[in-house]
XYZ file of C-alpha atoms in Angstrom:
576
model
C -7.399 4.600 -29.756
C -3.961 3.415 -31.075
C -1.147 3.928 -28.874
C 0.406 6.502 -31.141
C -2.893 8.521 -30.441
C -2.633 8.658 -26.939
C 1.042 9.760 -27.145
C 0.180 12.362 -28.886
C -2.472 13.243 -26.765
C -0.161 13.167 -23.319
C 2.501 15.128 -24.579
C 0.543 17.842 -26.159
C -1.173 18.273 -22.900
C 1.909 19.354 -21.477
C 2.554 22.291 -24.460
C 1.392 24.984 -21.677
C 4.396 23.960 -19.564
C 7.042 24.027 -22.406
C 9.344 26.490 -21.749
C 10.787 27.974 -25.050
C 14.299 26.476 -23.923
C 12.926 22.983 -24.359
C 12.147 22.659 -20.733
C 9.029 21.540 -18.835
C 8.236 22.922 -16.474
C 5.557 22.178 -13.678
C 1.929 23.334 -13.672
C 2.432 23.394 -9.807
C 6.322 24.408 -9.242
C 6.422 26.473 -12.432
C 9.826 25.020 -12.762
C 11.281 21.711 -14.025
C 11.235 18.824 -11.740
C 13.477 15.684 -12.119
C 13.671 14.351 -15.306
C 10.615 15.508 -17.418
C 12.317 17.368 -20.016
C 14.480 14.365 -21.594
C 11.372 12.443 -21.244
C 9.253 14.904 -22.981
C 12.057 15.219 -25.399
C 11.904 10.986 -26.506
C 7.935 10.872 -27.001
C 8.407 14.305 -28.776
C 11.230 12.432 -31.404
C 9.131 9.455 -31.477
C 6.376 11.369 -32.754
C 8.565 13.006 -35.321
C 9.398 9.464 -36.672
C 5.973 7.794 -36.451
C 3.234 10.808 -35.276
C 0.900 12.324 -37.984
C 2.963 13.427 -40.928
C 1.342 17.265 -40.851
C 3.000 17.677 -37.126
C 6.489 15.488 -37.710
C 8.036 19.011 -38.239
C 7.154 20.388 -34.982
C 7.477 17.346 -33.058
C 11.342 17.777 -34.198
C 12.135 21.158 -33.088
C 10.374 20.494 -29.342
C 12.475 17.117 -29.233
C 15.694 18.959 -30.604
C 15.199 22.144 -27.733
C 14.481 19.773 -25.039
C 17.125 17.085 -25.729
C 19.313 20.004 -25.905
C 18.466 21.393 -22.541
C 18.893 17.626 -21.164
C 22.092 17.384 -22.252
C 23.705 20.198 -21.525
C 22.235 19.844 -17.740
C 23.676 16.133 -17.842
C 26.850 17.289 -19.743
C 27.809 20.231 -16.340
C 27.866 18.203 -13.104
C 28.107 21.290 -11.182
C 24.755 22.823 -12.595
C 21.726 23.395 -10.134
C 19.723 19.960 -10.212
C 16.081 20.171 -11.036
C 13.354 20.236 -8.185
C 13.495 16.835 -6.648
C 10.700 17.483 -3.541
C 7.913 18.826 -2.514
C 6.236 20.021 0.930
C 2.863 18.110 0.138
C 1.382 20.840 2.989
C 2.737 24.216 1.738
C 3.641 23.026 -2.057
C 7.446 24.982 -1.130
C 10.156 23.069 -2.775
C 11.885 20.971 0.080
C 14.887 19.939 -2.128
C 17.579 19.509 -5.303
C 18.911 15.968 -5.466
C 21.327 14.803 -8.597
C 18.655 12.882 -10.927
C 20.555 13.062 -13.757
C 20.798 9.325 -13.845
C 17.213 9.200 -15.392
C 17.814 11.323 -18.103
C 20.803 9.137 -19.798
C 18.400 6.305 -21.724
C 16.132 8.921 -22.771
C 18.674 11.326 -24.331
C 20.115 8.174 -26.254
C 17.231 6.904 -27.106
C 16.685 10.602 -28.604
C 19.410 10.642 -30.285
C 19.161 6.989 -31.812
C 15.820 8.701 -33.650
C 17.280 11.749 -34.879
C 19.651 9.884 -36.173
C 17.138 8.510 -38.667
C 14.848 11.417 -39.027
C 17.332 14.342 -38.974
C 21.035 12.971 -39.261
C 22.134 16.590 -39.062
C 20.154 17.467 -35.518
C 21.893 14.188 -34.425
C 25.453 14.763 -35.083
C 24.896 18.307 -33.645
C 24.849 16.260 -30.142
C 27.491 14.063 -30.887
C 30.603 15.889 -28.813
C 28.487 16.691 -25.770
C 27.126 13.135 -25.592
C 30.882 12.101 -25.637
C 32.227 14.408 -23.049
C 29.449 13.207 -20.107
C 31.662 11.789 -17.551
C 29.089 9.316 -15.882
C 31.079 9.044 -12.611
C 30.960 12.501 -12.297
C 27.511 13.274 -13.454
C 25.321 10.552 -12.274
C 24.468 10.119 -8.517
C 24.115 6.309 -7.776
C 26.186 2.998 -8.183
C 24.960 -0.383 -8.971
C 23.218 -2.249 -7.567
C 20.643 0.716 -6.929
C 17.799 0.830 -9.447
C 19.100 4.388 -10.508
C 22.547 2.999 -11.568
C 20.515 0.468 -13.538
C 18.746 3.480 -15.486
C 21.642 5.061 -16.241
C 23.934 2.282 -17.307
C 21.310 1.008 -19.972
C 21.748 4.585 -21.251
C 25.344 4.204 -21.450
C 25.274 0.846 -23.068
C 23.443 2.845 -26.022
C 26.742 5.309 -25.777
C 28.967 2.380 -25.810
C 26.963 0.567 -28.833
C 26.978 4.010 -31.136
C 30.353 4.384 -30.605
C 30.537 7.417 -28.607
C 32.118 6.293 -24.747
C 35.117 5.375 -23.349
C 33.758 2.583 -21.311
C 33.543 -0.508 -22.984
C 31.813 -4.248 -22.783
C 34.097 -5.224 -19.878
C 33.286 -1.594 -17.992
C 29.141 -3.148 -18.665
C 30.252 -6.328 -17.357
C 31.816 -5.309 -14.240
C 28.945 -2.938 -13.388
C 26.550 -6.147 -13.627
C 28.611 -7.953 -11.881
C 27.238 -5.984 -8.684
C 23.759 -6.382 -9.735
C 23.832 -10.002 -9.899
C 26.084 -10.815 -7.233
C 22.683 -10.716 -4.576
C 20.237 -8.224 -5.652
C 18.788 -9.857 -8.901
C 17.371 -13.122 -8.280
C 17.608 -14.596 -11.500
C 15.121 -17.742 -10.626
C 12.484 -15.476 -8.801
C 12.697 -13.429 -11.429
C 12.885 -10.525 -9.236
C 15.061 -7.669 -8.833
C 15.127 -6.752 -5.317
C 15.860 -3.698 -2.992
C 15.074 -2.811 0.799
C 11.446 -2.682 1.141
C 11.086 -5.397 -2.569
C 8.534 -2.869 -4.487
C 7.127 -4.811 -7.397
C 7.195 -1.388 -9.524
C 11.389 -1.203 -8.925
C 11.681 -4.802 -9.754
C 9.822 -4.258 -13.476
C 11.814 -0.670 -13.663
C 15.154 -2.508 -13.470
C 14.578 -5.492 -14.909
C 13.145 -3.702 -17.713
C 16.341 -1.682 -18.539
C 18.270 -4.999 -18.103
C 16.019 -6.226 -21.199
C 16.977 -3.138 -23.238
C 20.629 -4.070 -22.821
C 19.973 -7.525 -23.775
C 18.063 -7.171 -26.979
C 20.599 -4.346 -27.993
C 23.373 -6.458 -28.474
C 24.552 -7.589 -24.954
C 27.126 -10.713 -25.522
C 28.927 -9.997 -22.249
C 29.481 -12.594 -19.471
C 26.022 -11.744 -17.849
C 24.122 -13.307 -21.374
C 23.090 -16.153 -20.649
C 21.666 -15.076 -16.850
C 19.761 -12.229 -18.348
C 18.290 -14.885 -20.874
C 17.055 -16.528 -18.127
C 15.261 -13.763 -16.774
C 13.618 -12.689 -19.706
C 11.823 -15.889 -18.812
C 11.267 -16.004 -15.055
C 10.797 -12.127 -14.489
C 8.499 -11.901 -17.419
C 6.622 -15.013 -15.805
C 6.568 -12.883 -12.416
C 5.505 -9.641 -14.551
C 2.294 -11.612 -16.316
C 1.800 -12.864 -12.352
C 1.823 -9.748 -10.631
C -0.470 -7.988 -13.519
C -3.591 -7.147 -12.229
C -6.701 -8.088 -14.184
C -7.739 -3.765 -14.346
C -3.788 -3.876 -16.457
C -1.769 -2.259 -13.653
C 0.457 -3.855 -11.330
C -0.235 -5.424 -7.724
C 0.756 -2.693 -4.981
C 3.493 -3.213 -2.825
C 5.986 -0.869 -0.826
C 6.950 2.832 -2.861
C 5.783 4.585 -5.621
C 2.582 2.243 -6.317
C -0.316 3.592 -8.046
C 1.680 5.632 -10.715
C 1.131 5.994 -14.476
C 4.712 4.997 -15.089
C 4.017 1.186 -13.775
C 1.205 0.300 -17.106
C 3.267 2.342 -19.120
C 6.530 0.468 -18.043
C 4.730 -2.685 -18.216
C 3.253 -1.955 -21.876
C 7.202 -1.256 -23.066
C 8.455 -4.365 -21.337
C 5.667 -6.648 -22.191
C 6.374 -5.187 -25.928
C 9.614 -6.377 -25.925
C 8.953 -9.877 -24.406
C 6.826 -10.305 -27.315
C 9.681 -9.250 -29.711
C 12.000 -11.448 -27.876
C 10.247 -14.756 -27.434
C 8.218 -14.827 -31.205
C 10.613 -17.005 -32.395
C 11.929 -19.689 -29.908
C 8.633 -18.879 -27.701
C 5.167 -18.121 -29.392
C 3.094 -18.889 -26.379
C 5.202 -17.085 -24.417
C 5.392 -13.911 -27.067
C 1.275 -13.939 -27.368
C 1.141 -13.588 -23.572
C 3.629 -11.152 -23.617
C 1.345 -8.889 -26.319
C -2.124 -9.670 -24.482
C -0.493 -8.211 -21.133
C 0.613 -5.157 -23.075
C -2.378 -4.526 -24.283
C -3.870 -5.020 -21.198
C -1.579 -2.074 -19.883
C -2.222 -0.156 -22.402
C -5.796 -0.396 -21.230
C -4.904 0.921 -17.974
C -2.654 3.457 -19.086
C -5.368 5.343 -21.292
C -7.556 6.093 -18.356
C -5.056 8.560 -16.953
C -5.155 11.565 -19.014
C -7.153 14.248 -17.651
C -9.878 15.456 -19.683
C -8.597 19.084 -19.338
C -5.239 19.126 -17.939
C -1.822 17.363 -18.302
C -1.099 13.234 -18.391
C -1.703 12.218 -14.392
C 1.230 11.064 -13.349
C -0.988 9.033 -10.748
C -3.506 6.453 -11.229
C -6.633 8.786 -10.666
C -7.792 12.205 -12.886
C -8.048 14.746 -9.989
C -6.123 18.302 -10.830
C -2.314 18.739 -9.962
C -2.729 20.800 -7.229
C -4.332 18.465 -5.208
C -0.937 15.848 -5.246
C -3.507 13.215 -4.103
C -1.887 10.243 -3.623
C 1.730 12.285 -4.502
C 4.894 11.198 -2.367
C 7.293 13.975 -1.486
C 9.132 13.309 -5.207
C 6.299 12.702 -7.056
C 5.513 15.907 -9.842
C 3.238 16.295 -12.713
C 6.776 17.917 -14.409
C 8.557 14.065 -14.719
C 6.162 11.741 -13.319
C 3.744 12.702 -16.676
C 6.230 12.643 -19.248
C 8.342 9.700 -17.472
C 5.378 7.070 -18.198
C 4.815 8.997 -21.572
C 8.574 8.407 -22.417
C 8.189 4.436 -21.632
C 5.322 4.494 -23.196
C 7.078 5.974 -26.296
C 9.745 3.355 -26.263
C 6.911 0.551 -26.582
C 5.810 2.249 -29.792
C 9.577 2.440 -31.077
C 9.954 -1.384 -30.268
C 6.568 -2.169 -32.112
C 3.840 -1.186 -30.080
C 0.653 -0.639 -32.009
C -2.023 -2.591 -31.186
C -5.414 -1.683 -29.667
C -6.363 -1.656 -25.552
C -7.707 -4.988 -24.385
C -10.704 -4.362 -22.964
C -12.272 -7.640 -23.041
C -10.511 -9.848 -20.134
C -11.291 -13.422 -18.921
C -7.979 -15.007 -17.265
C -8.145 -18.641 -16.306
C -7.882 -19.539 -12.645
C -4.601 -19.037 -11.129
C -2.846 -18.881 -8.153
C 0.464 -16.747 -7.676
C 2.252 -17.029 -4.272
C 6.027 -16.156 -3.264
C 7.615 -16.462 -0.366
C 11.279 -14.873 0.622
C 11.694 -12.248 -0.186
C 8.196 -10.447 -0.607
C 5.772 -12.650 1.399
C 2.615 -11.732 -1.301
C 0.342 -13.562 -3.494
C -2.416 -12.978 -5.765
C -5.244 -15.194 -7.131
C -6.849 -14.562 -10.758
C -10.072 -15.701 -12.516
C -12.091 -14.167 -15.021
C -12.043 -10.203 -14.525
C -11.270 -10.563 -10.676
C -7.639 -9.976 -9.602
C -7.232 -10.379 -5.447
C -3.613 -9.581 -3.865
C -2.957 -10.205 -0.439
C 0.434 -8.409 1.478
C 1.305 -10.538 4.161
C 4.566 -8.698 5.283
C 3.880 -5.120 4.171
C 5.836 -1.951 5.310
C 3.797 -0.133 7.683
C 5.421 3.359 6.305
C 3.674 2.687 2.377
C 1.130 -0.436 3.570
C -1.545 -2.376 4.759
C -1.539 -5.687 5.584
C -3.813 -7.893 4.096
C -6.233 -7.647 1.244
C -4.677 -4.889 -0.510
C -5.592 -4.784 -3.925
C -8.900 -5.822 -5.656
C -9.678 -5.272 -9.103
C -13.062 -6.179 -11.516
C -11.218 -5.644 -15.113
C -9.847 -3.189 -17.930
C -11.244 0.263 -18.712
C -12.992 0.420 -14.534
C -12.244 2.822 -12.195
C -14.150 1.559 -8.921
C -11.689 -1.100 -7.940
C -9.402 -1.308 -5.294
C -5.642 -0.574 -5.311
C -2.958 0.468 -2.855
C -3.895 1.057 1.123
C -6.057 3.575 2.363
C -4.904 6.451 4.668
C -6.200 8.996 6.740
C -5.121 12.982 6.609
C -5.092 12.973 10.468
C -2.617 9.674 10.405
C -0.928 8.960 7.497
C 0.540 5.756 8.530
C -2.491 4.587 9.498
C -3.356 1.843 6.585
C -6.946 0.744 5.862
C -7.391 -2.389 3.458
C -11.351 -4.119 3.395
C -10.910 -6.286 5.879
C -11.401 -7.098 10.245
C -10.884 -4.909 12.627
C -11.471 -5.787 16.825
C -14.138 -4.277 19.052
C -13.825 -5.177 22.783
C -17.659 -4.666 23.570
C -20.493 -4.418 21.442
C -21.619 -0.433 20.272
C -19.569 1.727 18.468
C -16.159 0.847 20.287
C -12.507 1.503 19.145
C -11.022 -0.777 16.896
C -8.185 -2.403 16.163
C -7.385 -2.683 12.724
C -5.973 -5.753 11.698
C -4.403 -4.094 8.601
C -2.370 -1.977 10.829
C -1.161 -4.808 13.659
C 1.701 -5.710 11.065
C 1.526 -9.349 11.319
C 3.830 -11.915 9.998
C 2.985 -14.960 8.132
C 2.883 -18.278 9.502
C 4.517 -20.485 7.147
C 3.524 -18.564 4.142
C 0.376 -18.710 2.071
C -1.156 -21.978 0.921
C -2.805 -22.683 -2.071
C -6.158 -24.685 -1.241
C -7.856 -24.934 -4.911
C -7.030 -23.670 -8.316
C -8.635 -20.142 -7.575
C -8.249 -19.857 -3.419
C -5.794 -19.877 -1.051
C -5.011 -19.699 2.653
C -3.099 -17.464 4.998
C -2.075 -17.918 8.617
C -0.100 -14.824 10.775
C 0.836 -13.429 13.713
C 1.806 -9.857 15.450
C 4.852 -9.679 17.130
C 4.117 -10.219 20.866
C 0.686 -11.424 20.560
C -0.838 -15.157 20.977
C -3.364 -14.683 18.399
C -3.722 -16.277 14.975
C -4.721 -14.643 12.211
C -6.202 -16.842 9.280
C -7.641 -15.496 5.871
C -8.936 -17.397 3.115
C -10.210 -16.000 -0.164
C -11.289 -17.992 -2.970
C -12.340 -16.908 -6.368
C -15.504 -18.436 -8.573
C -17.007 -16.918 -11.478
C -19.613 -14.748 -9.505
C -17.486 -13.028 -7.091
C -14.384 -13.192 -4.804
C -15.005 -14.737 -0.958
C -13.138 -13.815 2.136
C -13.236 -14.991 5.430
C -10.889 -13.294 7.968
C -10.455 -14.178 11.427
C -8.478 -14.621 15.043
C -8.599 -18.188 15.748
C -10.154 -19.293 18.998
C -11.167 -15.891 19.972
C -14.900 -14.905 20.620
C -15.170 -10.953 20.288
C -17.126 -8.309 18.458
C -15.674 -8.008 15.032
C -16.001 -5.117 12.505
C -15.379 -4.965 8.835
C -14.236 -2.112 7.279
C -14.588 -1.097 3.429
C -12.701 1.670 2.479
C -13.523 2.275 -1.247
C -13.187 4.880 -4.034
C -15.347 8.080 -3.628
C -13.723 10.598 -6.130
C -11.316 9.513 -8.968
C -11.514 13.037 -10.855
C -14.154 12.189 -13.386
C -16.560 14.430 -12.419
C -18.937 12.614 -10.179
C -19.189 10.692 -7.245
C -19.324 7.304 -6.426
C -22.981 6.570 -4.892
C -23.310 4.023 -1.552
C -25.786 2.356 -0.896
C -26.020 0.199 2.989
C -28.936 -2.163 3.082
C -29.034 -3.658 6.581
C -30.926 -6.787 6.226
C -31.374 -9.731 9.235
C -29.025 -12.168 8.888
C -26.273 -10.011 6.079
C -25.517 -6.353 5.114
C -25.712 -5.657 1.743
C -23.153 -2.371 0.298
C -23.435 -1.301 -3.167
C -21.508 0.698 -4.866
C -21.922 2.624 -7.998
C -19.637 4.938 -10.041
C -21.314 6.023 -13.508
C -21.953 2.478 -15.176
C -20.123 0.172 -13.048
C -21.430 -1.217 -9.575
C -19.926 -3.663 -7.200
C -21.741 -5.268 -4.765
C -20.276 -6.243 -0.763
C -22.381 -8.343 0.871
C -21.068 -9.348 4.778
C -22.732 -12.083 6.465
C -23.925 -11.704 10.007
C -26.251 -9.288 11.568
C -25.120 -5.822 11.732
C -25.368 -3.968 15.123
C -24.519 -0.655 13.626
C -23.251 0.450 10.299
C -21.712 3.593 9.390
C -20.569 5.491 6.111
C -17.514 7.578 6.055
C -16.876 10.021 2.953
C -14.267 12.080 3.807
C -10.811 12.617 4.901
C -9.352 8.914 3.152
C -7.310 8.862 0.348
C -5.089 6.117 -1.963
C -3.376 6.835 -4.871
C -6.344 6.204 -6.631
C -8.279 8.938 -5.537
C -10.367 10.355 -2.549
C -11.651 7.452 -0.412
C -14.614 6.432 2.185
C -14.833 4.169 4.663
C -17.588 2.011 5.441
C -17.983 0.700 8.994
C -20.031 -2.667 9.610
C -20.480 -3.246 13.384
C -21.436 -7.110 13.427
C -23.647 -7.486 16.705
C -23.268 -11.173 17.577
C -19.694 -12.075 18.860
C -17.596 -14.733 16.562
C -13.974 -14.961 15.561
C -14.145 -12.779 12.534
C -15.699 -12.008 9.472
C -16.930 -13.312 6.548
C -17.883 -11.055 2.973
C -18.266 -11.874 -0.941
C -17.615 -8.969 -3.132
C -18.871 -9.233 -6.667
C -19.583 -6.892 -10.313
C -22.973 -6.252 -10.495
C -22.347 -4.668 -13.897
């Protein structure tokens, strides 16, 4: 499938939700939510400047109604804001905040293409675009990621000509960002709680600036991190195409989409003074683009999650989250790739050499690659969005039985469950204490003990025990050993792992409790993944309901290890 293809495909599956204003609205709220319509609106243009020649026609007039309804909503700060959340009990709408900041790239970049495809559509926007007042219609203030969105969309005002602010207005409002939130070395852009997803979002809008012209005072810092944050983008990648989990908004369609537009410019960027840089750059978008394909629905509108189970269900949803914006957002992004270039086919054929990624302040996290696996390990995670510990897991492109984000229960939502030790004080089926959910610290940060493995040491607040992990990475699997150091107890592992993804059947477990290991495989349609936990098992137990991720509805797995030890040790591995 070529990425035009599967724009096509996304937007058209949100035609039942198009109101005949130009708004979408959403197959849940039956209203519009946040910022789908403008977003609609840019795939819609795109597609009437590169989309099958028989539909360019059509593809105008939706973009033309919808950019029109965008604008107008941007252009009257004292209009009623679009749904911004949602009770995820009741599905009642909880509340209106000012998200007009979102819509400002994608009504630019709108009008950029109707400039070229219908100069007469175009110049029919031309005097509301110039009367927005963005003080008074758009909510935040750098350095907030939401300032960041809108203020790329105003540098496209300021480079067509159309605002009152100028390079020095740009200038100043960087001058906030850069002062302590970007980290121009790291690569990272960072805000409370550090989510890798925020850090790509901004620092991909600071990239649009840049290749559009920027020759302000800022250049030659966001020069430098085209280089270091598309290092840390390629680093944080996960070997499935998405992005390692951290903090908010993980597992959404907007990250692979996101990373398939920045990765696409990267490659633009560096072809010239960079080629090895600029090949990486188009590998890892196709790579997203791989993951980004899985998540349209095979009868229902783009997912604006990472799984293909129906709307109503807002598994894996936070209270913001809507099929309305968060299924055209990633669409838009996605839409922007193909306008800077994008066209190549998914990667679905992956071997990465072996390497190890680990950072310290500010995010604590670290992930190790090698061939298809991808292992990332959150050593200071945020008990509100996280687990600590082995987080994220993942066997290639194209899959869908991998693991990615934490685990939670209905009963306790802020209960996290990663695969990984939990504590028994006697032997039987006592309670445990989860590891994942002790919120250690790290111990000096994570150490890098071979060119595929690596080393952790923390500790809970208050408590005298030390935690140790290592996981190493060969060509047949991925090998953990978890433990308290100089304790003796009955340990537990726990597996939570993918049951229900929305593609129509069920993953299948299999528990084969032999003398001295237990054996757990897995199967979803043609893939399988084997666990296999050394030690003799006391009791073992399989969990398949309740648990869900952002990937879809989870089990849990519960390995009672009979003899008493420090901890546990497991290999996990693709059977096929």
């Amino acid at each position: 499938m070529r990425p035009i293809e599967l724009l096509e495909r996304g937007l058209l599956s949100y035609e039942p939700y198009l109101r005949e204003d130009g708004e979408i609205i959403d197959p849940l709220m039956g209203e519009p939510t946040q910022y789908g319509t403008p977003y609609h609106a840019l795939g819609r243009a795109v597609l009437a400047l590169r989309g099958p020649e028989e539909h360019r026609a059509e593809h105008l007039a939706v973009a033309m109604h919808s950019v029109n309804a965008s604008l107008n909503l941007v252009a009257d700060p004292t209009a009623l804001p679009t749904v911004s959340s949602v009770d995820s009990v009741t599905a009642s709408i909880v509340s209106r905040l000012n998200h007009r900041d979102f819509f400002w790239p994608a009504i630019l970049a709108t009008y950029r293409i109707l400039k070229q495809v219908s100069p007469a559509d175009a110049e029919s926007l031309v005097e509301l675009i110039k009367s927005v007042d963005v003080y008074a219609s758009f909510r935040s203030r750098p350095p907030n990621n939401w300032a960041m969105v809108w203020v790329s969309g105003e540098w496209m005002r300021i480079r067509e000509g159309l605002s009152n602010n100028t390079l020095e207005d740009f200038d100043r409002w960087m001058d906030v960002f850069f002062k302590n939130d970007i980290l121009v070395e790291q690569g990272f852009y960072q805000e409370p709680g550090h989510p890798n997803c925020y850090d790509l979002f901004t620092r991909y809008h600071l990239a649009a600036c840049l290749v559009d012209g920027y020759e302000g005072r800022w250049k030659a810092q966001m020069e430098r991190l085209m280089t270091t944050g598309l290092d840390r983008s390629l680093a944080v990648q996960l070997s499935d195409g998405s992005m390692a989990s951290a903090y908010r908004t993980t597992g959404c369609s907007w990250i692979p989409a996101c990373e398939a537009a920045f990765f696409t410019l990267c490659k633009n960027y560096f072809a010239q003074s960079d080629p090895t840089r600029s090949a990486k750059a188009a590998e890892a978008a196709r790579l997203a683009f791989a993951s980004f394909m899985r998540w349209q629905r095979p009868n229902g509108p783009f997912s604006p999650v990472e799984h293909l189970l129906p709307p109503s269900y807002r598994l894996g949803y936070e209270p913001y989250t809507a099929d309305a914006h968060h299924g055209n957002m990633p669409l838009g992004f996605f839409a922007r790739g193909i306008l800077d270039g994008f066209d190549d086919e998914p990667l679905f054929e992956w071997d990465r050499e072996p390497t190890v990624f680990i950072e310290g302040d500010p995010t604590y996290r670290a992930l190790v690659h090698r061939g298809v696996y991808s292992a990332h390990v959150n050593a200071w995670a945020n008990d509100h969005y996280d687990g600590f510990g082995l987080v994220d897991l993942t066997f290639g492109p194209g899959r869908y039985l991998q693991w990615a984000t934490s685990t939670k229960h209905l009963s306790d939502p802020h209960a996290w469950y990663n695969i990984g030790l939990a504590l028994r004080e006697g032997a039987g089926s006592e309670p445990l204490a989860v590891v994942a959910q002790m919120d250690p610290r790290p111990i000096g940060g994570f150490e890098q003990t071979g060119e595929s493995s690596l080393k952790l040491l923390a500790r809970a607040k208050g408590s005298s025990d030390v935690f140790q992990m290592n996981l190493a990475i060969d060509d047949d699997g991925v090998a953990v050993t978890e433990r308290m150091c100089n304790r003796c107890g009955y340990n537990t592992l726990l597996v939570p792992y993918l049951r229900d993804c929305g593609l129509g059947y069920e993953t299948e477990v299999e528990v084969d409790e032999q003398a001295e290991r237990t054996v757990v495989t897995l199967s979803l349609g043609a893939e399988q993944i084997q666990l296999v936990c050394d030690g003799r098992a006391e009791h073992t137990a399989v969990l398949p309901y309740g648990y869900q991720s952002t990937r879809g509805l989870m089990g849990l797995i519960r390995i009672d290890l009979a003899d008493p030890g420090e901890g546990v040790s497991y290999r996990i591995s693709v059977i096929r």
